[in-house]
Short mmCIF file of C-alpha atoms in Angstrom, two decimals:
data_model
loop_
_atom_site.label_atom_id
_atom_site.label_comp_id
_atom_site.label_asym_id
_atom_site.label_seq_id
_atom_site.Cartn_x
_atom_site.Cartn_y
_atom_site.Cartn_z
CA MET H 1 13.29 -13.09 -3.73
CA ASP H 2 16.11 -15.04 -3.96
CA ILE H 3 18.00 -14.75 -8.09
CA ILE H 4 18.15 -18.12 -8.76
CA SER H 5 14.32 -18.51 -7.75
CA ALA H 6 13.89 -15.43 -9.49
CA TYR H 7 15.75 -16.85 -12.85
CA ARG H 8 13.60 -20.12 -12.51
CA GLU H 9 9.67 -18.14 -12.44
CA VAL H 10 10.54 -16.79 -15.29
CA GLY H 11 13.29 -17.96 -17.33
CA THR H 12 15.07 -14.73 -18.89
CA TYR H 13 17.56 -12.60 -16.60
CA ARG H 14 16.75 -9.41 -17.39
CA GLY H 15 13.07 -10.73 -15.53
CA ALA H 16 14.51 -12.29 -12.54
CA ALA H 17 16.94 -9.17 -12.33
CA ALA H 18 13.67 -7.41 -12.23
CA LEU H 19 11.66 -9.37 -10.01
CA SER H 20 15.01 -9.41 -7.69
CA GLY H 21 15.84 -5.40 -7.90
CA THR H 22 19.77 -6.42 -9.42
CA THR H 23 21.56 -6.03 -13.31
CA PRO H 24 21.12 -8.89 -16.02
CA LYS H 25 24.33 -8.98 -15.74
CA THR H 26 24.42 -10.27 -12.17
CA VAL H 27 21.56 -12.41 -12.29
CA LYS H 28 23.56 -14.42 -15.38
CA ARG H 29 27.15 -14.97 -13.23
CA VAL H 30 24.71 -15.77 -10.67
CA ILE H 31 22.95 -18.87 -12.70
CA ALA H 32 25.93 -19.96 -14.22
CA ARG H 33 28.14 -20.23 -11.11
CA HIS H 34 24.69 -22.80 -9.35
CA GLU H 35 25.00 -24.59 -13.14
CA ALA H 36 28.64 -24.79 -12.38
CA GLY H 37 27.74 -26.96 -8.41
CA GLY H 38 29.35 -24.14 -7.17
CA GLY H 39 28.78 -21.81 -3.87
CA PRO H 40 28.87 -17.88 -3.17
CA PRO H 41 32.56 -16.32 -2.95
CA GLU H 42 33.63 -16.07 0.72
CA ARG H 43 33.93 -12.36 1.31
CA SER H 44 37.20 -11.53 2.83
CA PRO H 45 36.64 -9.17 6.19
CA ARG H 46 36.54 -4.99 5.47
CA GLU H 47 40.01 -4.05 7.83
CA ARG H 48 38.57 -0.81 9.89
CA ASN H 49 41.11 1.72 10.95
CA PHE H 50 41.26 0.70 14.42
CA ASP H 51 41.89 -2.73 14.34
CA VAL H 52 45.75 -2.03 14.99
CA VAL H 53 44.59 -0.99 18.06
CA ALA H 54 42.01 -3.43 19.80
CA GLY H 55 44.01 -5.31 20.96
CA LEU H 56 45.78 -2.38 23.32
CA VAL H 57 42.20 -1.46 23.95
CA ALA H 58 41.20 -5.01 25.10
CA GLU H 59 43.85 -4.94 27.44
CA ARG H 60 43.56 -1.45 28.98
CA VAL H 61 39.72 -2.09 29.96
CA GLY H 62 40.24 -5.78 31.82
CA LYS H 63 42.76 -4.30 33.79
CA SER H 64 40.47 -0.67 34.67
CA GLN H 65 37.91 -3.38 35.29
CA GLY H 66 35.66 -1.41 32.31
CA ARG H 67 36.21 1.36 34.52
CA ILE H 68 38.63 3.10 31.65
CA SER H 69 37.17 6.00 28.76
CA ALA H 70 38.10 6.76 26.06
CA LYS H 71 38.37 9.95 26.56
CA ARG H 72 41.65 8.73 28.67
CA LEU H 73 42.67 6.09 26.15
CA LEU H 74 42.21 8.02 22.92
CA PRO H 75 46.43 9.56 23.67
CA THR H 76 47.65 6.13 23.60
CA ALA H 77 46.21 4.98 21.72
CA ARG H 78 46.92 7.89 19.43
CA ALA H 79 51.13 6.66 20.18
CA ALA H 80 49.65 3.01 18.88
CA GLY H 81 49.47 4.33 15.47
CA TYR H 82 45.27 4.93 15.49
CA GLY H 83 44.43 7.35 12.91
CA GLY H 84 40.60 7.60 13.21
CA SER H 85 38.77 9.63 14.51
CA PRO H 86 37.48 9.64 18.45
CA ARG H 87 34.12 8.90 17.32
CA ASN H 88 34.82 5.56 16.07
CA PHE H 89 37.49 4.68 18.68
CA ARG H 90 34.09 5.85 21.75
CA ARG H 91 32.79 2.91 19.54
CA LEU H 92 36.10 0.86 19.90
CA VAL H 93 36.01 1.41 23.85
CA ALA H 94 32.16 0.68 24.19
CA ALA H 95 32.53 -2.71 22.40
CA GLN H 96 35.64 -3.49 24.66
CA LYS H 97 33.30 -2.35 27.65
CA LEU H 98 30.48 -4.54 26.55
CA LEU H 99 32.31 -8.56 25.54
CA TRP H 100 34.58 -7.89 28.93
CA ARG H 101 31.18 -6.81 31.37
CA ARG H 102 29.20 -9.89 29.28
CA ASP H 103 32.33 -12.08 30.70
CA HIS H 104 32.69 -11.08 33.87
CA HIS H 105 28.91 -9.97 35.30
CA ARG H 106 29.03 -10.72 39.04
CA GLY H 107 25.50 -11.90 38.50
CA ARG H 108 23.63 -10.59 41.29
CA ARG H 109 20.82 -11.65 43.28
CA PRO H 110 17.48 -10.29 44.88
CA ALA H 111 18.36 -10.01 48.95
CA VAL H 112 15.80 -12.23 50.76
CA TRP H 113 15.77 -10.27 54.45
CA SER H 114 14.39 -12.09 58.08
CA PRO H 115 12.04 -10.55 59.98
CA GLY H 116 14.01 -8.61 62.65
CA GLU H 117 17.56 -9.84 61.70
CA HIS H 118 18.62 -6.18 59.90
CA LEU H 119 18.89 -2.65 60.17
CA VAL H 120 20.93 -0.68 57.70
CA ILE H 121 21.83 2.56 57.80
CA ASP H 122 24.18 5.46 55.80
CA TRP H 123 24.30 8.88 56.04
CA GLY H 124 23.61 11.59 53.11
CA SER H 125 23.59 15.80 52.68
CA GLU H 126 21.80 18.06 51.63
CA GLY H 127 21.13 22.59 51.56
CA GLY H 128 23.75 21.98 54.51
CA LEU H 129 21.83 19.45 56.17
CA HIS H 130 22.87 15.88 57.07
CA VAL H 131 20.45 13.66 57.07
CA PHE H 132 20.48 10.46 59.00
CA CYS H 133 18.64 6.70 57.11
CA ALA H 134 17.47 3.40 58.47
CA VAL H 135 15.95 1.41 56.98
CA LEU H 136 14.55 -2.16 59.81
CA ALA H 137 15.18 -4.23 56.11
CA TRP H 138 12.05 -6.51 56.39
CA SER H 139 8.98 -4.20 57.49
CA ARG H 140 11.16 -1.96 55.00
CA PHE H 141 10.00 0.65 57.78
CA ARG H 142 12.48 4.02 57.33
CA PHE H 143 13.58 6.36 60.18
CA VAL H 144 14.79 9.85 58.57
CA ARG H 145 16.83 12.49 60.60
CA PHE H 146 18.83 15.73 60.03
CA ALA H 147 21.66 16.76 62.23
CA ALA H 148 24.55 18.83 61.87
CA ASP H 149 27.50 17.14 61.54
CA GLU H 150 28.64 12.85 61.03
CA ARG H 151 29.92 12.13 64.43
CA ALA H 152 30.62 9.09 66.34
CA ALA H 153 28.45 10.86 68.50
CA THR H 154 25.54 11.97 66.47
CA THR H 155 25.48 8.72 64.37
CA LEU H 156 25.33 6.90 67.38
CA ALA H 157 22.71 9.02 69.36
CA LEU H 158 20.33 9.14 66.45
CA LEU H 159 21.00 4.91 66.64
CA ALA H 160 19.93 4.77 69.96
CA GLU H 161 16.51 7.34 68.63
CA CYS H 162 16.08 4.32 65.80
CA PHE H 163 15.44 1.85 68.12
CA GLU H 164 13.88 3.85 70.45
CA VAL H 165 10.89 4.43 67.92
CA LEU H 166 11.04 0.70 66.76
CA GLY H 167 10.20 -0.91 70.29
CA GLY H 168 13.63 -2.74 69.80
CA VAL H 169 17.01 -3.50 68.58
CA PRO H 170 17.51 -5.77 65.12
CA GLY H 171 20.40 -8.89 65.70
CA LYS H 172 22.51 -7.13 62.46
CA VAL H 173 23.16 -3.20 61.97
CA LEU H 174 25.16 -2.77 58.39
CA ALA H 175 26.02 -0.10 57.85
CA ASP H 176 28.69 1.49 55.15
CA ARG H 177 31.96 2.25 55.28
CA MET H 178 31.62 5.39 57.57
CA GLY H 179 34.80 6.49 58.67
CA CYS H 180 33.63 8.39 62.22
CA LEU H 181 32.72 3.63 62.71
CA LYS H 182 35.36 1.86 61.44
CA GLY H 183 39.04 2.15 63.19
CA GLY H 184 40.68 0.32 60.54
CA VAL H 185 40.68 -2.01 57.79
CA VAL H 186 43.16 -4.92 57.80
CA ALA H 187 42.93 -7.54 54.40
CA ASN H 188 39.33 -5.62 53.84
CA VAL H 189 38.00 -6.59 57.05
CA VAL H 190 36.56 -3.51 58.46
CA VAL H 191 37.54 -2.31 62.25
CA PRO H 192 34.50 -1.14 64.34
CA THR H 193 36.02 1.07 67.20
CA ALA H 194 36.20 0.96 70.36
CA GLU H 195 33.48 3.41 70.80
CA TYR H 196 30.88 1.55 68.83
CA LEU H 197 32.12 -1.94 69.44
CA ARG H 198 30.88 -0.80 73.57
CA PHE H 199 27.56 0.24 71.57
CA ALA H 200 26.72 -1.98 70.08
CA ALA H 201 27.47 -4.66 73.14
CA HIS H 202 24.70 -2.22 75.43
CA TYR H 203 22.09 -3.08 72.54
CA GLY H 204 23.11 -6.53 71.92
CA PHE H 205 23.68 -6.10 68.20
CA ARG H 206 26.13 -7.28 65.78
CA PRO H 207 27.84 -4.29 63.46
CA ASP H 208 28.36 -5.32 59.94
CA PHE H 209 29.67 -3.02 57.41
CA CYS H 210 28.82 -3.08 53.11
CA GLU H 211 31.86 -3.84 50.46
CA ALA H 212 34.11 -0.96 49.31
CA ASN H 213 32.75 0.39 46.11
CA ASP H 214 29.60 -1.50 46.54
CA PRO H 215 26.63 0.70 46.67
CA GLU H 216 24.51 -1.84 45.24
CA SER H 217 25.14 -4.38 48.69
CA LYS H 218 22.83 -1.21 50.68
CA GLY H 219 21.22 0.44 48.08
CA ILE H 220 18.22 -0.76 50.36
CA VAL H 221 18.79 2.91 51.96
CA GLU H 222 20.54 4.75 48.94
CA ASN H 223 17.17 3.79 47.67
CA LEU H 224 15.53 6.10 50.96
CA VAL H 225 18.32 8.78 51.47
CA GLY H 226 17.33 9.92 47.48
CA TYR H 227 14.10 9.69 48.08
CA ALA H 228 14.50 12.21 51.82
CA LYS H 229 16.26 14.69 49.57
CA SER H 230 13.18 14.52 46.55
CA ASP H 231 10.98 14.48 48.16
CA LEU H 232 11.67 15.89 52.03
CA VAL H 233 14.35 17.80 52.15
CA VAL H 234 13.93 19.42 48.14
CA ALA H 235 9.95 20.19 49.05
CA GLN H 236 9.92 21.71 52.07
CA ALA H 237 13.50 23.68 52.86
CA PRO H 238 14.62 25.92 53.96
CA PHE H 239 14.02 24.52 57.41
CA ALA H 240 13.28 27.65 60.09
CA GLY H 241 16.61 25.09 62.66
CA LEU H 242 17.52 21.99 62.89
CA ALA H 243 14.97 21.11 65.27
CA ALA H 244 12.49 22.59 63.15
CA ALA H 245 14.04 19.50 59.88
CA ASN H 246 13.58 17.02 62.49
CA THR H 247 10.05 17.84 63.33
CA ALA H 248 9.39 17.69 59.34
CA ALA H 249 10.96 14.33 59.39
CA THR H 250 8.34 12.38 61.97
CA ALA H 251 5.92 14.07 60.23
CA TRP H 252 7.27 12.45 57.22
CA CYS H 253 8.34 10.07 58.41
CA ALA H 254 4.85 9.02 60.03
CA GLU H 255 3.14 9.63 55.90
CA VAL H 256 5.37 7.19 54.14
CA ASN H 257 6.24 4.49 56.87
CA GLY H 258 1.53 4.89 56.78
CA ALA H 259 1.55 3.91 53.21
CA VAL H 260 1.70 1.51 50.90
CA HIS H 261 5.46 0.18 49.79
CA SER H 262 5.81 -0.94 45.81
CA GLU H 263 8.21 -3.20 46.76
CA ILE H 264 6.52 -5.42 49.56
CA CYS H 265 2.83 -4.36 48.77
CA ALA H 266 2.13 -4.08 52.06
CA VAL H 267 1.79 -1.16 54.75
CA PRO H 268 5.26 -1.33 56.79
CA VAL H 269 4.37 0.23 60.28
CA GLU H 270 1.91 -2.67 60.13
CA ARG H 271 4.45 -5.02 59.43
CA LEU H 272 6.53 -4.27 62.23
CA MET H 273 3.48 -4.53 65.21
CA ILE H 274 4.79 -8.17 63.37
CA GLU H 275 8.68 -7.96 62.94
CA ARG H 276 8.42 -6.13 66.75
CA GLU H 277 7.35 -9.56 68.23
CA LEU H 278 11.41 -10.68 67.14
CA LEU H 279 13.56 -7.85 68.06
CA ALA H 280 15.86 -8.02 71.38
CA PRO H 281 14.03 -5.77 74.17
CA LEU H 282 15.76 -2.94 74.83
CA PRO H 283 18.00 -2.20 77.58
CA SER H 284 16.50 -0.31 80.73
CA LEU H 285 19.80 2.66 80.46
CA ARG H 286 20.65 4.47 77.62
CA ALA H 287 23.92 4.13 76.47
CA SER H 288 25.85 6.26 77.87
CA ILE H 289 27.48 8.23 74.00
CA GLY H 290 30.14 11.07 73.45
CA ARG H 291 33.06 11.72 76.32
CA MET H 292 31.55 12.39 78.79
CA VAL H 293 33.91 14.62 81.68
CA THR H 294 33.66 14.04 85.63
CA ARG H 295 31.64 16.77 87.50
CA LYS H 296 31.55 18.10 90.99
CA VAL H 297 28.18 19.26 92.14
CA ASP H 298 28.57 22.60 94.02
CA ARG H 299 26.98 23.37 97.55
CA LEU H 300 24.51 25.95 94.86
CA SER H 301 23.33 22.22 93.56
CA CYS H 302 25.29 22.84 89.74
CA VAL H 303 27.93 22.14 88.40
CA ARG H 304 29.95 23.85 85.35
CA PHE H 305 30.28 23.36 81.68
CA GLY H 306 32.00 25.22 79.55
CA SER H 307 32.05 28.62 81.67
CA ALA H 308 28.50 28.37 82.29
CA ARG H 309 26.92 26.91 85.24
CA TYR H 310 23.93 24.00 84.80
CA SER H 311 21.88 23.20 87.90
CA VAL H 312 21.12 19.14 89.24
CA PRO H 313 18.50 18.14 91.72
CA THR H 314 19.70 18.91 95.63
CA ARG H 315 20.61 15.34 96.58
CA LEU H 316 23.67 15.32 94.21
CA ILE H 317 25.56 18.13 95.93
CA GLY H 318 28.95 16.86 96.84
CA GLU H 319 28.59 14.11 94.36
CA GLN H 320 30.51 13.63 91.22
CA VAL H 321 28.33 13.26 88.97
CA GLY H 322 29.58 12.07 84.49
CA VAL H 323 28.45 15.71 82.07
CA ARG H 324 28.53 15.28 78.30
CA THR H 325 26.96 17.31 75.59
CA ASP H 326 24.78 15.18 73.18
CA ASP H 327 23.75 17.39 69.81
CA GLY H 328 22.62 20.80 71.27
CA ARG H 329 21.45 19.43 74.95
CA LEU H 330 23.67 18.48 78.36
CA LEU H 331 23.33 15.23 80.46
CA VAL H 332 24.16 15.33 83.66
CA VAL H 333 24.92 11.18 84.50
CA VAL H 334 24.70 9.82 87.58
CA THR H 335 27.98 7.97 87.11
CA ALA H 336 27.37 4.80 89.45
CA THR H 337 23.95 3.46 87.67
CA GLY H 338 24.19 5.57 85.07
CA GLU H 339 20.07 6.85 85.49
CA VAL H 340 19.83 10.75 83.62
CA ALA H 341 19.88 13.24 86.86
CA ALA H 342 19.21 16.49 84.50
CA GLU H 343 18.84 18.14 81.01
CA HIS H 344 19.40 20.78 79.32
CA THR H 345 19.98 23.13 76.54
CA LEU H 346 23.27 24.41 75.85
CA VAL H 347 23.64 28.33 77.30
CA ALA H 348 26.31 30.71 76.09
CA PRO H 349 29.58 30.73 78.64
CA GLY H 350 28.67 32.72 81.96
CA GLU H 351 24.89 31.74 81.71
CA ALA H 352 23.16 29.45 83.85
CA SER H 353 20.18 26.79 82.61
CA VAL H 354 18.62 26.22 86.27
CA ARG H 355 15.46 23.98 86.72
CA ASP H 356 12.37 24.40 89.08
CA GLU H 357 11.77 21.17 89.78
CA HIS H 358 15.78 21.02 90.66
CA TYR H 359 15.01 22.99 94.22
CA GLY H 360 11.67 21.71 95.09
CA GLY H 361 9.75 24.86 93.14
CA PRO H 362 9.85 28.19 91.89
CA ARG H 363 12.57 30.79 94.00
CA PRO H 364 10.72 32.43 96.55
CA VAL H 365 10.96 36.67 96.59
CA PRO H 366 13.80 37.78 98.52
CA ARG H 367 12.04 39.33 101.55
CA ARG H 368 14.31 41.05 104.35
CA ALA H 369 13.83 40.01 107.43
CA VAL H 370 13.37 41.96 110.27
CA ARG H 371 15.96 41.07 112.74
CA PRO H 372 16.20 43.11 116.16
CA LYS H 373 19.64 44.65 117.56
CA THR H 374 19.09 46.99 120.53
CA VAL H 375 16.93 47.04 123.23
CA ALA H 376 14.80 49.92 121.92
CA GLU H 377 14.70 47.86 118.69
CA LYS H 378 13.83 44.25 120.78
CA GLU H 379 11.22 46.01 122.85
CA PHE H 380 9.26 47.46 119.63
CA CYS H 381 9.50 44.54 117.45
CA ALA H 382 7.89 41.92 120.51
CA LEU H 383 4.49 43.53 119.54
CA GLY H 384 4.24 41.97 116.40
CA PRO H 385 3.53 41.97 112.88
CA VAL H 386 2.22 45.76 113.07
CA ALA H 387 5.72 46.79 114.33
CA GLU H 388 7.33 45.13 111.99
CA ALA H 389 5.37 46.61 109.16
CA PHE H 390 6.25 49.51 110.48
CA ILE H 391 9.89 49.65 110.47
CA THR H 392 9.70 47.97 106.95
CA GLY H 393 7.16 51.12 105.91
CA ALA H 394 9.84 54.25 108.01
CA ALA H 395 12.65 52.25 106.03
CA ALA H 396 10.86 52.93 101.84
CA ALA H 397 10.12 56.17 102.72
CA GLY H 398 13.45 57.46 103.65
CA HIS H 399 12.62 57.82 107.83
CA THR H 400 15.59 58.72 108.76
CA ARG H 401 15.43 59.40 112.53
CA LEU H 402 13.58 55.91 113.05
CA GLY H 403 16.42 55.18 115.57
CA PRO H 404 16.39 57.43 117.41
CA GLU H 405 11.65 57.25 117.71
CA LEU H 406 11.49 54.03 118.57
CA ALA H 407 12.51 55.23 122.15
CA GLU H 408 9.30 57.61 122.70
CA LEU H 409 7.75 55.64 121.06
CA ASN H 410 8.23 53.18 123.67
CA THR H 411 7.73 55.78 126.09
CA LEU H 412 3.73 56.11 124.70
CA ARG H 413 3.24 52.15 124.14
CA ALA H 414 3.82 52.73 128.30
CA ALA H 415 1.60 55.50 129.06
CA HIS H 416 -1.25 54.67 126.30
CA GLY H 417 -1.78 51.03 127.08
CA GLU H 418 -0.30 48.26 124.61
CA GLY H 419 -3.44 47.99 122.98
CA GLU H 420 -4.41 51.67 122.47
CA PHE H 421 -0.95 51.61 121.16
CA LEU H 422 -1.50 48.87 118.79
CA ALA H 423 -4.31 50.56 117.70
CA ALA H 424 -2.44 53.73 117.27
CA LEU H 425 0.53 52.06 114.96
CA ASP H 426 -1.99 50.28 113.26
CA ARG H 427 -3.64 53.62 111.94
CA ALA H 428 -0.67 55.22 111.22
CA VAL H 429 0.40 51.93 109.28
CA ALA H 430 -2.64 52.13 106.78
CA PHE H 431 -1.92 55.80 106.63
CA SER H 432 2.05 55.83 105.95
CA ARG H 433 2.55 58.07 108.63
CA TRP H 434 5.98 57.31 109.86
CA ARG H 435 6.96 59.92 112.72
CA ALA H 436 6.65 59.64 116.49
CA ALA H 437 4.39 62.62 116.57
CA ASP H 438 1.86 61.45 113.57
CA VAL H 439 1.93 57.78 116.47
CA ARG H 440 1.51 60.61 119.03
CA SER H 441 -1.56 63.05 117.21
CA ILE H 442 -3.46 59.42 116.64
CA LEU H 443 -3.75 58.66 120.17
CA ALA H 444 -4.45 62.16 120.93
CA ALA H 445 -7.55 61.97 118.90
CA GLY H 446 -8.66 58.76 121.09
CA ALA H 447 -11.01 55.88 119.66
CA GLY H 448 -13.86 58.14 117.68
CA LEU H 449 -11.56 58.85 114.39
CA PRO H 450 -13.30 57.18 111.16
CA LEU H 451 -11.91 53.94 110.56
CA PRO H 452 -10.66 53.51 106.53
CA ARG H 453 -13.19 50.99 105.31
CA ALA H 454 -13.38 48.53 102.03
CA ALA H 455 -16.23 49.93 99.77
CA GLY H 456 -18.84 47.41 100.10
CA ASP H 457 -21.68 46.14 97.57
CA PRO H 458 -23.40 48.66 94.88
CA LEU H 459 -26.26 50.63 96.16
CA ARG H 460 -30.14 48.70 95.71
CA VAL H 461 -33.01 50.71 96.31
CA ASP H 462 -36.44 49.64 95.62
CA LEU H 463 -37.65 52.76 94.18
CA PRO H 464 -42.35 53.26 93.36
CA ALA H 465 -43.24 53.04 90.00
CA VAL H 466 -45.42 55.83 88.27
CA PRO H 467 -47.06 55.96 85.08
CA VAL H 468 -44.79 56.68 82.09
CA ARG H 469 -46.81 57.35 78.77
CA PRO H 470 -45.49 56.34 75.32
CA LEU H 471 -43.14 58.83 73.29
CA ALA H 472 -46.68 58.39 70.77
CA ASP H 473 -48.14 60.71 73.29
CA TYR H 474 -45.89 63.71 72.70
CA ALA H 475 -46.10 63.30 68.26
CA LEU H 476 -46.81 67.18 66.46
CA GLY H 477 -50.51 65.59 65.32
CA SER H 478 -52.07 63.92 68.72
CA LEU H 479 -51.56 67.56 70.41
CA SER H 480 -53.60 68.99 67.71
#
């Protein structure tokens, strides 16, 4: 209760002091001052030990735009005469930072995205893997893939894959000031690299870059990077390899894009169907990404790259083609049309990557044809496949006298006739008898010799039915 009101209520100094929680002398002094018509005395502010450096702190906080810490500023304040504790000095710096931010807040406003207008991209890293993240701003459709590095060729290849997943090309691609896409900065304006500009012209979008040191301007993708690290990488790592990591990333994107997004209260994959109508169509050919070298297709229908051979379709033999590597793959591109003629996985030096479809089918089994040269060989091989089979079998059995014995075999043919000789020669091949004496003995035995036949069907005989007795008739009890 107020002292004056308490005194009016009870009429005594002691009673008013008891009600207001003070002493009777204080009540007497307040009442006397009130009756004299005076107000409460002005209290002079109490001095603080950091008042001598308050101006210095305010100046340094303003110069550093509220970023300097009390720890770094304390030695300067000590030299300027501050003798208080570090804790009290931290209170001064915190108060000055609060005053500076109140007067210099930029007043950010939420972003308003238009359908088909912005795709925001960024890189992150976790557990030795680099994570490429992209968000289609209006539909919040998310794209996440893993890579072994953050080079320009890798970034553009993943961006091209993102466009294919989206089914179209947005109007702008907003990126951080990535070193792989940034050719330079002039008056705070980012100059894209020539390769990035060619890529953008091929797909028909306008490259855009965020402000330096300003994560708020791309917070939509910064949140995705953190979400992918915590919910995908940390939860499922370690991966068996880059391919397994990208398989998991594809499944994860399908899961999160099929759930309701907390910001838009809608399913991103359903909003993508609406936004896809406003995206620019994909070009007919994928852009050429990375450094391309020229190779000539040799007579083996292969090109050499990195001391290894890679097959291409046989129609390109003698042609000049472009070769480039992309994410562990080697692409062979027809320079004139931009068509990808072949795609291989990179192999080690000295090895070869050959695809059967480039040669019209699998490689046939090697066969050494029989090519007669002498008169005796030509006369014997004129008998046909049986004679070739006899020569091939005799050579495989190591019959070194086959050449001189061909003249004797030709004599047997003339003596017995071609029909009997062919039958004898066929029997010699069936029983692996490769000498001329063996053929002569077969001819001498005549036509009554048994011929080998393949096993036939199993023998089936209809046996007569006989009466049978059950086993119960042989029990010991039934015999008595």
